[in-house]
Short mmCIF file of C-alpha atoms and ligand atoms in Angstrom, two decimals:
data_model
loop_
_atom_site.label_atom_id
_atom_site.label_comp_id
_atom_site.label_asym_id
_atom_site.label_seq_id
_atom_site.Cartn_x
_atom_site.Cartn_y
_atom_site.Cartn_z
CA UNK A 188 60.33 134.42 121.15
CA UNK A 189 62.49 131.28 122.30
CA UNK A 190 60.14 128.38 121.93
CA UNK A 191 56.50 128.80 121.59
CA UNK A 192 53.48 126.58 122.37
CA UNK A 193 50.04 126.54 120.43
CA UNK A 194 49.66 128.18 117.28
CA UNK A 195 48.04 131.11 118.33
CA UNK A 196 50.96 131.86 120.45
CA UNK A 197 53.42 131.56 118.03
CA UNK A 198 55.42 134.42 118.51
CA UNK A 199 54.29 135.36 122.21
CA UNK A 200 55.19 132.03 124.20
CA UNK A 201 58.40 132.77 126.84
CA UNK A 202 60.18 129.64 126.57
CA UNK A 203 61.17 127.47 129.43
CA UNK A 204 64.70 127.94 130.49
CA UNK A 205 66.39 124.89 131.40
CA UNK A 206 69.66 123.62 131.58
CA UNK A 207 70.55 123.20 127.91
CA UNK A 208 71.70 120.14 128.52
CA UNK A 209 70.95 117.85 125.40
CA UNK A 210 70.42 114.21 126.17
CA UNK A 211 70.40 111.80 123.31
CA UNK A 212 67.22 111.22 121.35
CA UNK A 213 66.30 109.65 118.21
CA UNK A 214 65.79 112.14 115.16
CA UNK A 215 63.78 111.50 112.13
CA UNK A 216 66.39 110.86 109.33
CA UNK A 217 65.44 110.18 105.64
CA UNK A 218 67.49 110.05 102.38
CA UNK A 219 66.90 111.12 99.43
CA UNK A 220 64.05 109.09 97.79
CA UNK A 221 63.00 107.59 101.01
CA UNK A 222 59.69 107.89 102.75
CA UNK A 223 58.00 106.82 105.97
CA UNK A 224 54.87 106.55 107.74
CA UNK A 225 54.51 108.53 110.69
CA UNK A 226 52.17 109.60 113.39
CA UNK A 227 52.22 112.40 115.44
CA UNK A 228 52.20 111.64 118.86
CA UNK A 229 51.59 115.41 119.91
CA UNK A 230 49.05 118.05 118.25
CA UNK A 231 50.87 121.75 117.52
CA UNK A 232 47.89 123.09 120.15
CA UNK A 233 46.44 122.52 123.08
CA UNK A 234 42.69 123.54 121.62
CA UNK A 235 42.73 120.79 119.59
CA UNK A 236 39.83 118.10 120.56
CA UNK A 237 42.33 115.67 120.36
CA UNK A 238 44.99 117.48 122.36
CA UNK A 239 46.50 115.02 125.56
CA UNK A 240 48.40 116.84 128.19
CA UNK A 241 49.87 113.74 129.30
CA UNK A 242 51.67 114.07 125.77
CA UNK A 243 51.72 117.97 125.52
CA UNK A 244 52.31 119.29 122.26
CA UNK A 245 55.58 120.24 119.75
CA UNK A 246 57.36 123.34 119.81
CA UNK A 247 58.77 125.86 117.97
CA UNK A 248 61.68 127.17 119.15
CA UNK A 249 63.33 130.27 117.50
CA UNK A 250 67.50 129.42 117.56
CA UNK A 251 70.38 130.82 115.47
CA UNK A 252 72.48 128.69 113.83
CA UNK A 253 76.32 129.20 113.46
CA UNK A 254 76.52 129.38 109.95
CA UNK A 255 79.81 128.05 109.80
CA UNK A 256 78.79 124.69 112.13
CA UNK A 257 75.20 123.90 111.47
CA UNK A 258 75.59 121.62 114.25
CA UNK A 259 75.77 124.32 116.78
CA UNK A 260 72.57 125.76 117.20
CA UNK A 261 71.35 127.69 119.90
CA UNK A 262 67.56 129.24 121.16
CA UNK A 263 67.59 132.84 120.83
CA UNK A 264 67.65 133.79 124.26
CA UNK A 265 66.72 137.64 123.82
CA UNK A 266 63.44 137.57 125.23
CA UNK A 267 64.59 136.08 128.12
CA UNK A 268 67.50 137.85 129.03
CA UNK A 269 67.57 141.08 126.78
CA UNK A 270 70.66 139.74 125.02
CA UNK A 271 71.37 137.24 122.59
CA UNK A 272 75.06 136.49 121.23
CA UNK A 273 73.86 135.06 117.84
CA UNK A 274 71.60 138.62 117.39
CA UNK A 275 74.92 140.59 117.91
CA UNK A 276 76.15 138.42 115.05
CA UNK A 277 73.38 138.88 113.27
CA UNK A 278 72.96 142.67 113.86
CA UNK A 279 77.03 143.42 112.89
CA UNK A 280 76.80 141.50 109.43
CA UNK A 281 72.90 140.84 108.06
CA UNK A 282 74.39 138.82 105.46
CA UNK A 283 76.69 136.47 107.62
CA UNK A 284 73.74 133.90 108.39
CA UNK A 285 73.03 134.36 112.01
CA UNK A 286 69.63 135.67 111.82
CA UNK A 287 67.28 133.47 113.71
CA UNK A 288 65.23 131.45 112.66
CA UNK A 289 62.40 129.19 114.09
CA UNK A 290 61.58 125.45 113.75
CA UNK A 291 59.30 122.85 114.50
CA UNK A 292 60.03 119.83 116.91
CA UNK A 293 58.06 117.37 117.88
CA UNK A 294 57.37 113.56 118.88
CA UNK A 295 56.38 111.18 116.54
CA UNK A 296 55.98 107.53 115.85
CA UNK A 297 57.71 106.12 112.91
CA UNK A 298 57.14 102.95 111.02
CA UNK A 299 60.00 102.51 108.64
CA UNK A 300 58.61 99.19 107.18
CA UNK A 301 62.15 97.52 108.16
CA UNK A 302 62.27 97.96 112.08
CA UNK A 303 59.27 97.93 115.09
CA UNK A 304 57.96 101.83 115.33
CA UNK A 305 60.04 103.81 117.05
CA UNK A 306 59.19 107.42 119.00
CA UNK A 307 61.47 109.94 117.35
CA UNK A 308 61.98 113.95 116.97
CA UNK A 309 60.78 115.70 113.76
CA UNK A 310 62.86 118.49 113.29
CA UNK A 311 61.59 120.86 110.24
CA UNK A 312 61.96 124.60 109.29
CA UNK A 313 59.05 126.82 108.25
CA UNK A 314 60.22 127.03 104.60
CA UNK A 315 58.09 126.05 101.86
CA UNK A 316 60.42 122.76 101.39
CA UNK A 317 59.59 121.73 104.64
CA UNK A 318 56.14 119.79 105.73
CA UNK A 319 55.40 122.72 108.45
CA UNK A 320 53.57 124.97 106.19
CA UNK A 321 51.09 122.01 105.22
CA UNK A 322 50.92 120.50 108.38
CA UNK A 323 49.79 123.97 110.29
CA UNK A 324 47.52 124.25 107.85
CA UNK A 325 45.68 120.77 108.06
CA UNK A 326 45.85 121.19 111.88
CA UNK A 327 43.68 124.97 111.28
CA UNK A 328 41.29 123.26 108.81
CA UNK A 329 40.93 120.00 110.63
CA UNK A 330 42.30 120.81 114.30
CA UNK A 331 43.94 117.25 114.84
CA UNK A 332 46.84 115.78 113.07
CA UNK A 333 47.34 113.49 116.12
CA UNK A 334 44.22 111.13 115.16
CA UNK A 335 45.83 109.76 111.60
CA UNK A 336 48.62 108.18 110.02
CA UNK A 337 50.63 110.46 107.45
CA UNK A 338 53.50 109.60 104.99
CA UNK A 339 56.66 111.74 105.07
CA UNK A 340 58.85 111.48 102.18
CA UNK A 341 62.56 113.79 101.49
CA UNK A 342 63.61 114.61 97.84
CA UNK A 343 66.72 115.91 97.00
CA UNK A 344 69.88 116.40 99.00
CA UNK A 345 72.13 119.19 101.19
CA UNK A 346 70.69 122.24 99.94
CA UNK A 347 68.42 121.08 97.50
CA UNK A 348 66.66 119.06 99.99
CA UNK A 349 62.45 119.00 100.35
CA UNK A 350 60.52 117.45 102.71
CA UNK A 351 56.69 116.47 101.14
CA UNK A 352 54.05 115.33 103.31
CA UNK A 353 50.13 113.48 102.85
CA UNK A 354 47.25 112.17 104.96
CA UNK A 355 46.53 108.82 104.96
CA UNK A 356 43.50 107.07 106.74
CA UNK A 357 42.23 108.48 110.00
CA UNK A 358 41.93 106.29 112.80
CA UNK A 359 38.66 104.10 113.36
CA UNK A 360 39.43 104.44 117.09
CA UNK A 361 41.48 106.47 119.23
CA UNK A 362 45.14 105.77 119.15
CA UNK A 363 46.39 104.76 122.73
CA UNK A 364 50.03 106.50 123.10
CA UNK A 365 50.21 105.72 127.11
CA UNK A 366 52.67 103.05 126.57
CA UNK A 367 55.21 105.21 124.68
CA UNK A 368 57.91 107.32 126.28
CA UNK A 369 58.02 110.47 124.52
CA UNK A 370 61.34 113.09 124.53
CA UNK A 371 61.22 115.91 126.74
CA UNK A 372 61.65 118.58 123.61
CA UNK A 373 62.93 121.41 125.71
CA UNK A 374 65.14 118.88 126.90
CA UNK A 375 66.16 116.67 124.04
CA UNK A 376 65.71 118.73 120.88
CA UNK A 377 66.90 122.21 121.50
CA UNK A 378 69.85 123.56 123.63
CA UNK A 379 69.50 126.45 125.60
CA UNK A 380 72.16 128.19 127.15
CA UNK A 381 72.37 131.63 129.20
CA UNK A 382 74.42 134.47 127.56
CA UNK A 383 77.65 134.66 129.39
CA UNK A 384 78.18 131.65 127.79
CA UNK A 385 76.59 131.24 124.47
CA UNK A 386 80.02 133.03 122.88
CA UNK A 387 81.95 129.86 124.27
CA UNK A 388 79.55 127.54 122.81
CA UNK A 389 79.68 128.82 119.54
CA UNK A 390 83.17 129.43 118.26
CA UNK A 391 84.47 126.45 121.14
CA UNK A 392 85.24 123.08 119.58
CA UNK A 393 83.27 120.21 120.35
CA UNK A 394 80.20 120.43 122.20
CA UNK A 395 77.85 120.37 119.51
CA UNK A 396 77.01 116.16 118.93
CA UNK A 397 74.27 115.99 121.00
CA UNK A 398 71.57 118.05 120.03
CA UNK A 399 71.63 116.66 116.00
CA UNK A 400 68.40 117.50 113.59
CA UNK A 401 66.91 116.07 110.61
CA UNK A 402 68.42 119.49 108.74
CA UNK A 403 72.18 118.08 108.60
CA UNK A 404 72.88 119.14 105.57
CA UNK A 405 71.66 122.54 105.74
CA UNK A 406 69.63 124.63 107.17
CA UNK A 407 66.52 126.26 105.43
ZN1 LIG B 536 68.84 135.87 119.36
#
């Protein structure tokens, strides 16, 4: 599974194995009340009519969490290499909160209404408090969510903690993204690390600032 590109490849995509190296990006943070405008600077497939390579499109990467350290998260890496420390968690205690789980990331453009828009990650589970579920679904009925400005809004906090999201006007002409540098997401948002030394990276100290999400209070 890893990290998977285009919505009909969902669960078939190998991901890209890189270095795992997180460099910093800017995530999509909201507190409780707050909402934003955002546009998505990438479509989730590369049939859509409005799909750019130049820009590419998000991911969704399949990653265990350590339960104990939300922080650390890693991409499952069974597919890859036949072995995956976080499924051997997962596989001696079912209960223990290893299992893996996948999430969306992608590049968007946020106008806060205080500072200039800034490119960001969007980090969201599938759950039904998450936007994912709607926003897959407007991309099937409409097949763009690139071409329109949407507002994003969180209610709640840690685990009571939803994300809502609406359409707002599509665009009278076509949005020109060339000027904006957009995060690498294999890069930026995910860490991916080969077996021999996932074990390390999980129950090690430190390590785990980098790759941050818009889930730090829990994850659904
Ligand atoms: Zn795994």
């Amino acid at each position: 599974m890893g990290i998977a590109k285009g919505l009909a490849n969902l669960k078939l995509d190998k991901p890209q194995v890189n270095s795992g190296e997180g460099s910093k990006a800017r995530w999509v943070k909201l507190e409780d009340g707050e909402s934003v405008k955002i546009r998505f600077l990438q479509e989730l497939d590369a049939n859509s009519p409005t799909y750019n390579d130049k820009l590419d499109v998000g991911i969704f990467a399949v990653e265990h969490t350590n339960p104990k350290d939300y922080r650390k998260k890693l991409v499952c890496s069974f597919e890859d290499e036949d072995r995956c420390w976080g499924c051997e968690q997962h596989r001696k205690d079912y209960k223990a909160g290893w299992k893996a789980r996948q999430r969306l990331y992608i590049n968007v453009l946020v106008d806060d209404g205080k500072n200039d828009p800034y490119v960001a990650i969007l980090s969201q589970g599938m759950s039904g408090k998450t936007i994912t579920p709607t926003l897959i679904e407007y991309a099937n009925e409409m097949g763009s969510i690139s071409n329109l400005m949407w507002r994003m809004k969180r209610t709640g906090t840690k685990t009571d903690t939803s994300y809502t999201i609406i359409p707002l006007a599509k665009d009278d002409s076509g949005f020109d993204a060339s000027g904006l540098e957009l995060y690498k997401l294999e890069e930026s948002a995910v860490r991916q690390l080969s077996y021999k030394d996932q074990e390390a990276f999980f129950t090690g100290q430190g390590g785990s600032e980098e790759v941050e999400s818009t889930s730090q209070d829990v994850s659904w």
